[in-house]
Amino acid sequence: MLSTFPAPAAAEIKEIIAEGSYNMGDGETPTVAEERALLEAKRTAIEQAGTYIQSYSAVKNFQLTDDEVKTLASGIMQVTVLDKRRTVVGDGINFWVKIKAEVSTDNIETMAKEVKEKSNLEDYQRLQAEYDQSQQQIADLKKQLQAARNDQERQQIRDRIAYNDNLFQARVWFERGNRHAIRRDYEQALEAYNRAIAINPQYGYAYVNRGRVYALMGRFRPALDDYNTALEINPGLVRAYLLEGRAYEHMGRNREAIESYRSFIRYAPDRERLNVEQARRRIRFLERW
């Protein structure tokens, strides 16, 4: 399904009320359990916000796919927690949260352009898949914990639950950074990416996106440092080569830019073919100088 968007004459605001809940088990932390409940509420709100955005009536030159609409909705929603509570349920605790999500059409044209950036869409899609995987893994680990035969086995499972919680927290902060970046609120985006990296220093995607924000702010040296770190952690994060090439170009270091673009072309997967063509054009341009 496609939706089209203009620059609105006056902002409209849609209020959405949504709820989420999560049952915390042995080995989980209250902070993450509350975030999981909040995630459920936000997902419900995003679905409703997406419907609202799709029905937005002023039509002019902008077309977005369903996934782009959800990415946009996630970026423009302003969320307020209205109520939350904890209830003992059996051997665990149920976390419940109620939120108000406000969706404004103000600046929707600018932000629609941001979600057209391929990396923003891919980040959103990957995060949703990772959240789903995390929920399923936690459910499986809870069952394994109940069936554990001794203290050593139980502790090993609790350690895996703690690791899952760590990744979940890092992803939450990473997603917050992405939302701030889409809004072009770069300082807050950096703070969120810093939190993600502090929680999980091996989270390569956070370095790539923090580097991209540094570059957008004209801070190319720390951007290059982040791209290099991301590639050291995970050589498969080949988008970092493309961003590295752009940063070198802005710094006037054309020879290094060409090498970065060539590395991107060499390792890029098929889905990056448009960016590969862009990298080839940049190489041809730079080689003429």
mmCIF file of C-alpha atoms in Angstrom:
data_model
loop_
_atom_site.group_PDB
_atom_site.id
_atom_site.type_symbol
_atom_site.label_atom_id
_atom_site.label_comp_id
_atom_site.label_asym_id
_atom_site.label_seq_id
_atom_site.Cartn_x
_atom_site.Cartn_y
_atom_site.Cartn_z
ATOM 1 C CA MET A 1 0.000 0.000 0.000
ATOM 2 C CA LEU A 2 1.256 3.458 -0.848
ATOM 3 C CA SER A 3 0.557 6.762 0.871
ATOM 4 C CA THR A 4 1.327 10.270 -0.381
ATOM 5 C CA PHE A 5 2.190 13.340 1.664
ATOM 6 C CA PRO A 6 2.475 17.098 1.167
ATOM 7 C CA ALA A 7 3.878 19.814 3.321
ATOM 8 C CA PRO A 8 0.887 20.614 5.571
ATOM 9 C CA ALA A 9 -0.491 24.118 5.826
ATOM 10 C CA ALA A 10 -1.204 23.676 9.539
ATOM 11 C CA ALA A 11 -0.279 20.892 11.904
ATOM 12 C CA GLU A 12 -2.887 18.351 12.893
ATOM 13 C CA ILE A 13 -2.439 16.295 16.063
ATOM 14 C CA LYS A 14 -3.812 12.821 16.636
ATOM 15 C CA GLU A 15 -3.867 11.360 20.160
ATOM 16 C CA ILE A 16 -3.622 7.595 20.584
ATOM 17 C CA ILE A 17 -4.038 5.687 23.837
ATOM 18 C CA ALA A 18 -2.389 2.272 24.025
ATOM 19 C CA GLU A 19 -1.506 -0.309 26.660
ATOM 20 C CA GLY A 20 1.155 -2.969 27.019
ATOM 21 C CA SER A 21 2.039 -5.634 29.556
ATOM 22 C CA TYR A 22 4.808 -8.091 30.278
ATOM 23 C CA ASN A 23 5.290 -10.893 32.813
ATOM 24 C CA MET A 24 8.739 -10.783 34.394
ATOM 25 C CA GLY A 25 10.240 -14.102 35.427
ATOM 26 C CA ASP A 26 13.247 -15.319 37.379
ATOM 27 C CA GLY A 27 16.534 -13.809 36.203
ATOM 28 C CA GLU A 28 14.984 -10.773 34.490
ATOM 29 C CA THR A 29 15.380 -7.181 35.642
ATOM 30 C CA PRO A 30 12.465 -4.815 36.395
ATOM 31 C CA THR A 31 13.947 -2.106 34.155
ATOM 32 C CA VAL A 32 13.935 -4.326 31.085
ATOM 33 C CA ALA A 33 10.556 -5.877 31.938
ATOM 34 C CA GLU A 34 9.048 -2.388 32.027
ATOM 35 C CA GLU A 35 10.701 -1.561 28.692
ATOM 36 C CA ARG A 36 9.202 -4.729 27.178
ATOM 37 C CA ALA A 37 5.729 -3.669 28.342
ATOM 38 C CA LEU A 38 6.351 -0.178 26.929
ATOM 39 C CA LEU A 39 7.477 -1.697 23.623
ATOM 40 C CA GLU A 40 4.185 -3.585 23.323
ATOM 41 C CA ALA A 41 2.235 -0.374 23.935
ATOM 42 C CA LYS A 42 4.323 1.557 21.407
ATOM 43 C CA ARG A 43 3.840 -1.121 18.760
ATOM 44 C CA THR A 44 0.076 -0.876 19.180
ATOM 45 C CA ALA A 45 0.291 2.916 18.938
ATOM 46 C CA ILE A 46 2.481 2.740 15.815
ATOM 47 C CA GLU A 47 -0.105 0.567 14.057
ATOM 48 C CA GLN A 48 -2.811 3.145 14.790
ATOM 49 C CA ALA A 49 -0.526 6.044 13.921
ATOM 50 C CA GLY A 50 0.307 4.382 10.617
ATOM 51 C CA THR A 51 -3.377 4.125 9.779
ATOM 52 C CA TYR A 52 -3.803 7.796 10.626
ATOM 53 C CA ILE A 53 -0.843 8.812 8.462
ATOM 54 C CA GLN A 54 -2.094 6.699 5.559
ATOM 55 C CA SER A 55 -5.468 8.425 5.742
ATOM 56 C CA TYR A 56 -3.912 11.872 5.867
ATOM 57 C CA SER A 57 -5.885 13.597 3.124
ATOM 58 C CA ALA A 58 -3.618 16.298 1.720
ATOM 59 C CA VAL A 59 -1.933 14.512 -1.169
ATOM 60 C CA LYS A 60 1.164 15.833 -2.914
ATOM 61 C CA ASN A 61 4.151 14.048 -4.443
ATOM 62 C CA PHE A 62 5.221 11.828 -1.535
ATOM 63 C CA GLN A 63 4.814 8.061 -1.687
ATOM 64 C CA LEU A 64 5.681 5.728 1.171
ATOM 65 C CA THR A 65 5.408 1.971 1.518
ATOM 66 C CA ASP A 66 3.747 0.393 4.553
ATOM 67 C CA ASP A 67 7.115 -0.144 6.267
ATOM 68 C CA GLU A 68 8.144 3.435 5.557
ATOM 69 C CA VAL A 69 4.870 4.636 7.063
ATOM 70 C CA LYS A 70 5.593 2.652 10.254
ATOM 71 C CA THR A 71 9.144 3.991 10.371
ATOM 72 C CA LEU A 72 7.784 7.520 9.985
ATOM 73 C CA ALA A 73 5.131 6.921 12.653
ATOM 74 C CA SER A 74 7.810 5.667 15.041
ATOM 75 C CA GLY A 75 9.872 8.782 14.385
ATOM 76 C CA ILE A 76 7.154 11.397 14.831
ATOM 77 C CA MET A 77 5.274 9.888 17.777
ATOM 78 C CA GLN A 78 5.671 11.754 21.057
ATOM 79 C CA VAL A 79 4.990 9.256 23.853
ATOM 80 C CA THR A 80 3.866 10.069 27.391
ATOM 81 C CA VAL A 81 3.399 7.378 30.039
ATOM 82 C CA LEU A 82 -0.004 7.971 31.617
ATOM 83 C CA ASP A 83 -0.019 5.133 34.113
ATOM 84 C CA LYS A 84 1.954 2.044 35.057
ATOM 85 C CA ARG A 85 1.763 -0.635 37.718
ATOM 86 C CA ARG A 86 3.249 -3.913 38.872
ATOM 87 C CA THR A 87 1.172 -6.895 39.992
ATOM 88 C CA VAL A 88 2.317 -10.185 41.480
ATOM 89 C CA VAL A 89 1.183 -13.041 39.234
ATOM 90 C CA GLY A 90 2.121 -16.516 40.422
ATOM 91 C CA ASP A 91 5.909 -16.662 40.781
ATOM 92 C CA GLY A 92 6.450 -13.562 38.653
ATOM 93 C CA ILE A 93 5.466 -9.910 38.350
ATOM 94 C CA ASN A 94 3.246 -8.415 35.659
ATOM 95 C CA PHE A 95 4.286 -5.008 34.370
ATOM 96 C CA TRP A 96 1.509 -2.913 32.807
ATOM 97 C CA VAL A 97 1.827 0.480 31.162
ATOM 98 C CA LYS A 98 -0.617 2.903 29.556
ATOM 99 C CA ILE A 99 0.664 5.551 27.151
ATOM 100 C CA LYS A 100 -0.546 8.519 25.155
ATOM 101 C CA ALA A 101 1.077 8.862 21.743
ATOM 102 C CA GLU A 102 0.704 12.168 19.914
ATOM 103 C CA VAL A 103 1.177 12.202 16.156
ATOM 104 C CA SER A 104 1.609 15.605 14.545
ATOM 105 C CA THR A 105 1.652 16.325 10.830
ATOM 106 C CA ASP A 106 4.039 19.220 11.464
ATOM 107 C CA ASN A 107 7.281 18.737 9.487
ATOM 108 C CA ILE A 108 5.955 15.487 8.072
ATOM 109 C CA GLU A 109 7.373 16.276 4.621
ATOM 110 C CA THR A 110 10.913 16.664 5.956
ATOM 111 C CA MET A 111 10.686 13.515 8.025
ATOM 112 C CA ALA A 112 9.170 11.561 5.146
ATOM 113 C CA LYS A 113 12.370 12.308 3.234
ATOM 114 C CA GLU A 114 14.417 10.969 6.142
ATOM 115 C CA VAL A 115 12.628 7.607 6.173
ATOM 116 C CA LYS A 116 13.325 7.312 2.453
ATOM 117 C CA GLU A 117 16.958 6.893 3.470
ATOM 118 C CA LYS A 118 17.471 3.159 2.985
ATOM 119 C CA SER A 119 19.453 2.686 6.180
ATOM 120 C CA ASN A 120 16.648 4.167 8.328
ATOM 121 C CA LEU A 121 14.125 1.704 6.926
ATOM 122 C CA GLU A 122 16.506 -1.232 7.253
ATOM 123 C CA ASP A 123 17.247 -0.295 10.876
ATOM 124 C CA TYR A 124 13.547 -0.224 11.715
ATOM 125 C CA GLN A 125 12.841 -3.553 10.030
ATOM 126 C CA ARG A 126 15.850 -5.235 11.629
ATOM 127 C CA LEU A 127 14.985 -3.915 15.100
ATOM 128 C CA GLN A 128 11.417 -5.212 14.909
ATOM 129 C CA ALA A 129 12.708 -8.648 13.901
ATOM 130 C CA GLU A 130 15.274 -8.558 16.713
ATOM 131 C CA TYR A 131 12.635 -7.564 19.259
ATOM 132 C CA ASP A 132 10.472 -10.494 18.160
ATOM 133 C CA GLN A 133 13.434 -12.842 18.361
ATOM 134 C CA SER A 134 14.327 -11.526 21.831
ATOM 135 C CA GLN A 135 10.787 -12.121 23.102
ATOM 136 C CA GLN A 136 10.782 -15.669 21.771
ATOM 137 C CA GLN A 137 14.213 -16.397 23.239
ATOM 138 C CA ILE A 138 13.137 -15.119 26.663
ATOM 139 C CA ALA A 139 9.991 -17.262 26.558
ATOM 140 C CA ASP A 140 12.093 -20.324 25.702
ATOM 141 C CA LEU A 141 14.647 -19.543 28.427
ATOM 142 C CA LYS A 142 11.899 -19.220 31.035
ATOM 143 C CA LYS A 143 10.677 -22.703 30.154
ATOM 144 C CA GLN A 144 14.227 -24.060 30.330
ATOM 145 C CA LEU A 145 14.685 -22.411 33.740
ATOM 146 C CA GLN A 146 11.588 -24.114 35.094
ATOM 147 C CA ALA A 147 12.851 -27.473 33.828
ATOM 148 C CA ALA A 148 16.453 -27.002 35.061
ATOM 149 C CA ARG A 149 17.691 -29.919 37.161
ATOM 150 C CA ASN A 150 20.331 -28.238 39.347
ATOM 151 C CA ASP A 151 21.702 -24.879 40.513
ATOM 152 C CA GLN A 152 24.535 -24.844 37.969
ATOM 153 C CA GLU A 153 22.136 -25.322 35.060
ATOM 154 C CA ARG A 154 19.786 -22.670 36.464
ATOM 155 C CA GLN A 155 22.653 -20.169 36.761
ATOM 156 C CA GLN A 156 23.730 -20.797 33.171
ATOM 157 C CA ILE A 157 20.196 -20.057 31.987
ATOM 158 C CA ARG A 158 20.001 -16.917 34.158
ATOM 159 C CA ASP A 159 23.252 -15.743 32.558
ATOM 160 C CA ARG A 160 21.691 -16.173 29.113
ATOM 161 C CA ILE A 161 18.627 -14.241 30.263
ATOM 162 C CA ALA A 162 20.892 -11.447 31.526
ATOM 163 C CA TYR A 163 22.683 -11.367 28.162
ATOM 164 C CA ASN A 164 19.340 -11.134 26.363
ATOM 165 C CA ASP A 165 18.336 -8.258 28.655
ATOM 166 C CA ASN A 166 21.607 -6.480 27.870
ATOM 167 C CA LEU A 167 21.031 -6.692 24.115
ATOM 168 C CA PHE A 168 17.439 -5.568 24.529
ATOM 169 C CA GLN A 169 18.463 -2.466 26.481
ATOM 170 C CA ALA A 170 21.119 -1.570 23.919
ATOM 171 C CA ARG A 171 18.566 -1.906 21.110
ATOM 172 C CA VAL A 172 16.081 0.304 22.957
ATOM 173 C CA TRP A 173 18.646 3.100 23.223
ATOM 174 C CA PHE A 174 19.746 2.528 19.635
ATOM 175 C CA GLU A 175 16.144 2.932 18.457
ATOM 176 C CA ARG A 176 15.816 6.130 20.495
ATOM 177 C CA GLY A 177 18.929 7.427 18.795
ATOM 178 C CA ASN A 178 17.415 6.635 15.411
ATOM 179 C CA ARG A 179 14.212 8.496 16.273
ATOM 180 C CA HIS A 180 16.181 11.575 17.337
ATOM 181 C CA ALA A 181 18.304 11.362 14.177
ATOM 182 C CA ILE A 182 15.198 11.227 11.962
ATOM 183 C CA ARG A 183 13.982 14.368 13.722
ATOM 184 C CA ARG A 184 17.445 15.899 13.173
ATOM 185 C CA ASP A 185 17.887 16.279 16.917
ATOM 186 C CA TYR A 186 21.518 15.258 16.673
ATOM 187 C CA GLU A 187 22.740 15.991 20.199
ATOM 188 C CA GLN A 188 20.073 13.769 21.744
ATOM 189 C CA ALA A 189 20.736 11.136 19.084
ATOM 190 C CA LEU A 190 24.398 11.075 20.143
ATOM 191 C CA GLU A 191 23.410 10.714 23.797
ATOM 192 C CA ALA A 192 21.177 7.754 22.979
ATOM 193 C CA TYR A 193 23.836 6.027 20.858
ATOM 194 C CA ASN A 194 26.356 6.620 23.659
ATOM 195 C CA ARG A 195 24.010 4.829 26.071
ATOM 196 C CA ALA A 196 23.599 1.916 23.660
ATOM 197 C CA ILE A 197 27.371 1.570 23.327
ATOM 198 C CA ALA A 198 27.930 1.886 27.100
ATOM 199 C CA ILE A 199 25.473 -0.964 27.668
ATOM 200 C CA ASN A 200 26.921 -3.135 24.904
ATOM 201 C CA PRO A 201 30.334 -1.993 23.580
ATOM 202 C CA GLN A 202 30.144 -4.678 20.862
ATOM 203 C CA TYR A 203 26.977 -3.234 19.289
ATOM 204 C CA GLY A 204 28.416 -2.389 15.869
ATOM 205 C CA TYR A 205 25.268 -0.803 14.448
ATOM 206 C CA ALA A 206 25.364 1.871 17.164
ATOM 207 C CA TYR A 207 28.865 2.922 16.080
ATOM 208 C CA VAL A 208 27.776 3.146 12.422
ATOM 209 C CA ASN A 209 24.791 5.350 13.228
ATOM 210 C CA ARG A 210 26.648 7.480 15.745
ATOM 211 C CA GLY A 211 29.307 8.029 13.089
ATOM 212 C CA ARG A 212 26.635 9.057 10.602
ATOM 213 C CA VAL A 213 25.292 11.637 13.068
ATOM 214 C CA TYR A 214 28.797 12.955 13.737
ATOM 215 C CA ALA A 215 29.239 13.374 9.971
ATOM 216 C CA LEU A 216 25.911 15.195 9.634
ATOM 217 C CA MET A 217 27.197 17.573 12.311
ATOM 218 C CA GLY A 218 30.425 18.095 10.359
ATOM 219 C CA ARG A 219 32.491 16.165 12.919
ATOM 220 C CA PHE A 220 34.239 13.861 10.484
ATOM 221 C CA ARG A 221 37.185 12.693 12.635
ATOM 222 C CA PRO A 222 35.017 10.994 15.310
ATOM 223 C CA ALA A 223 32.770 9.735 12.505
ATOM 224 C CA LEU A 224 35.720 7.937 10.908
ATOM 225 C CA ASP A 225 36.718 6.494 14.283
ATOM 226 C CA ASP A 226 33.228 5.061 14.716
ATOM 227 C CA TYR A 227 33.140 3.538 11.228
ATOM 228 C CA ASN A 228 36.500 1.866 11.846
ATOM 229 C CA THR A 229 35.336 0.505 15.201
ATOM 230 C CA ALA A 230 32.126 -0.841 13.665
ATOM 231 C CA LEU A 231 34.105 -2.708 10.998
ATOM 232 C CA GLU A 232 36.497 -4.115 13.587
ATOM 233 C CA ILE A 233 33.547 -5.456 15.573
ATOM 234 C CA ASN A 234 31.647 -6.730 12.554
ATOM 235 C CA PRO A 235 33.279 -6.700 9.091
ATOM 236 C CA GLY A 236 29.827 -7.368 7.638
ATOM 237 C CA LEU A 237 28.714 -3.806 8.394
ATOM 238 C CA VAL A 238 29.804 -2.739 4.917
ATOM 239 C CA ARG A 239 27.630 0.398 4.921
ATOM 240 C CA ALA A 240 30.385 1.857 7.091
ATOM 241 C CA TYR A 241 32.722 1.839 4.068
ATOM 242 C CA LEU A 242 30.260 3.960 2.087
ATOM 243 C CA LEU A 243 29.842 6.438 4.924
ATOM 244 C CA GLU A 244 33.593 6.465 5.429
ATOM 245 C CA GLY A 245 34.071 7.384 1.775
ATOM 246 C CA ARG A 246 31.648 10.292 2.100
ATOM 247 C CA ALA A 247 33.431 11.544 5.219
ATOM 248 C CA TYR A 248 36.828 11.420 3.507
ATOM 249 C CA GLU A 249 35.375 13.349 0.551
ATOM 250 C CA HIS A 250 34.136 16.116 2.832
ATOM 251 C CA MET A 251 37.603 16.277 4.368
ATOM 252 C CA GLY A 252 39.194 16.591 0.920
ATOM 253 C CA ARG A 253 41.016 13.266 1.323
ATOM 254 C CA ASN A 254 40.053 11.946 -2.090
ATOM 255 C CA ARG A 255 42.517 9.058 -2.278
ATOM 256 C CA GLU A 256 41.199 7.560 0.971
ATOM 257 C CA ALA A 257 37.632 8.197 -0.171
ATOM 258 C CA ILE A 258 38.279 6.184 -3.340
ATOM 259 C CA GLU A 259 39.705 3.287 -1.306
ATOM 260 C CA SER A 260 36.695 3.289 1.000
ATOM 261 C CA TYR A 261 34.282 3.315 -1.931
ATOM 262 C CA ARG A 262 36.191 0.442 -3.540
ATOM 263 C CA SER A 263 35.938 -1.555 -0.298
ATOM 264 C CA PHE A 264 32.210 -0.916 -0.203
ATOM 265 C CA ILE A 265 31.810 -2.092 -3.813
ATOM 266 C CA ARG A 266 33.917 -5.192 -3.095
ATOM 267 C CA TYR A 267 31.913 -6.336 -0.057
ATOM 268 C CA ALA A 268 28.424 -4.868 -0.589
ATOM 269 C CA PRO A 269 25.522 -7.363 -0.785
ATOM 270 C CA ASP A 270 23.116 -7.370 -3.723
ATOM 271 C CA ARG A 271 20.545 -5.219 -1.921
ATOM 272 C CA GLU A 272 23.058 -2.340 -1.975
ATOM 273 C CA ARG A 273 23.259 -2.175 -5.759
ATOM 274 C CA LEU A 274 21.985 1.423 -5.921
ATOM 275 C CA ASN A 275 24.614 2.564 -3.434
ATOM 276 C CA VAL A 276 27.225 0.541 -5.325
ATOM 277 C CA GLU A 277 26.412 2.515 -8.461
ATOM 278 C CA GLN A 278 26.630 5.725 -6.474
ATOM 279 C CA ALA A 279 30.045 4.695 -5.134
ATOM 280 C CA ARG A 280 31.257 3.956 -8.673
ATOM 281 C CA ARG A 281 30.121 7.395 -9.828
ATOM 282 C CA ARG A 282 31.960 9.029 -6.940
ATOM 283 C CA ILE A 283 35.140 7.123 -7.817
ATOM 284 C CA ARG A 284 34.947 8.250 -11.445
ATOM 285 C CA PHE A 285 34.427 11.829 -10.323
ATOM 286 C CA LEU A 286 37.272 11.786 -7.802
ATOM 287 C CA GLU A 287 39.696 10.127 -10.210
ATOM 288 C CA ARG A 288 39.393 13.097 -12.545
ATOM 289 C CA TRP A 289 40.939 15.373 -9.910
#
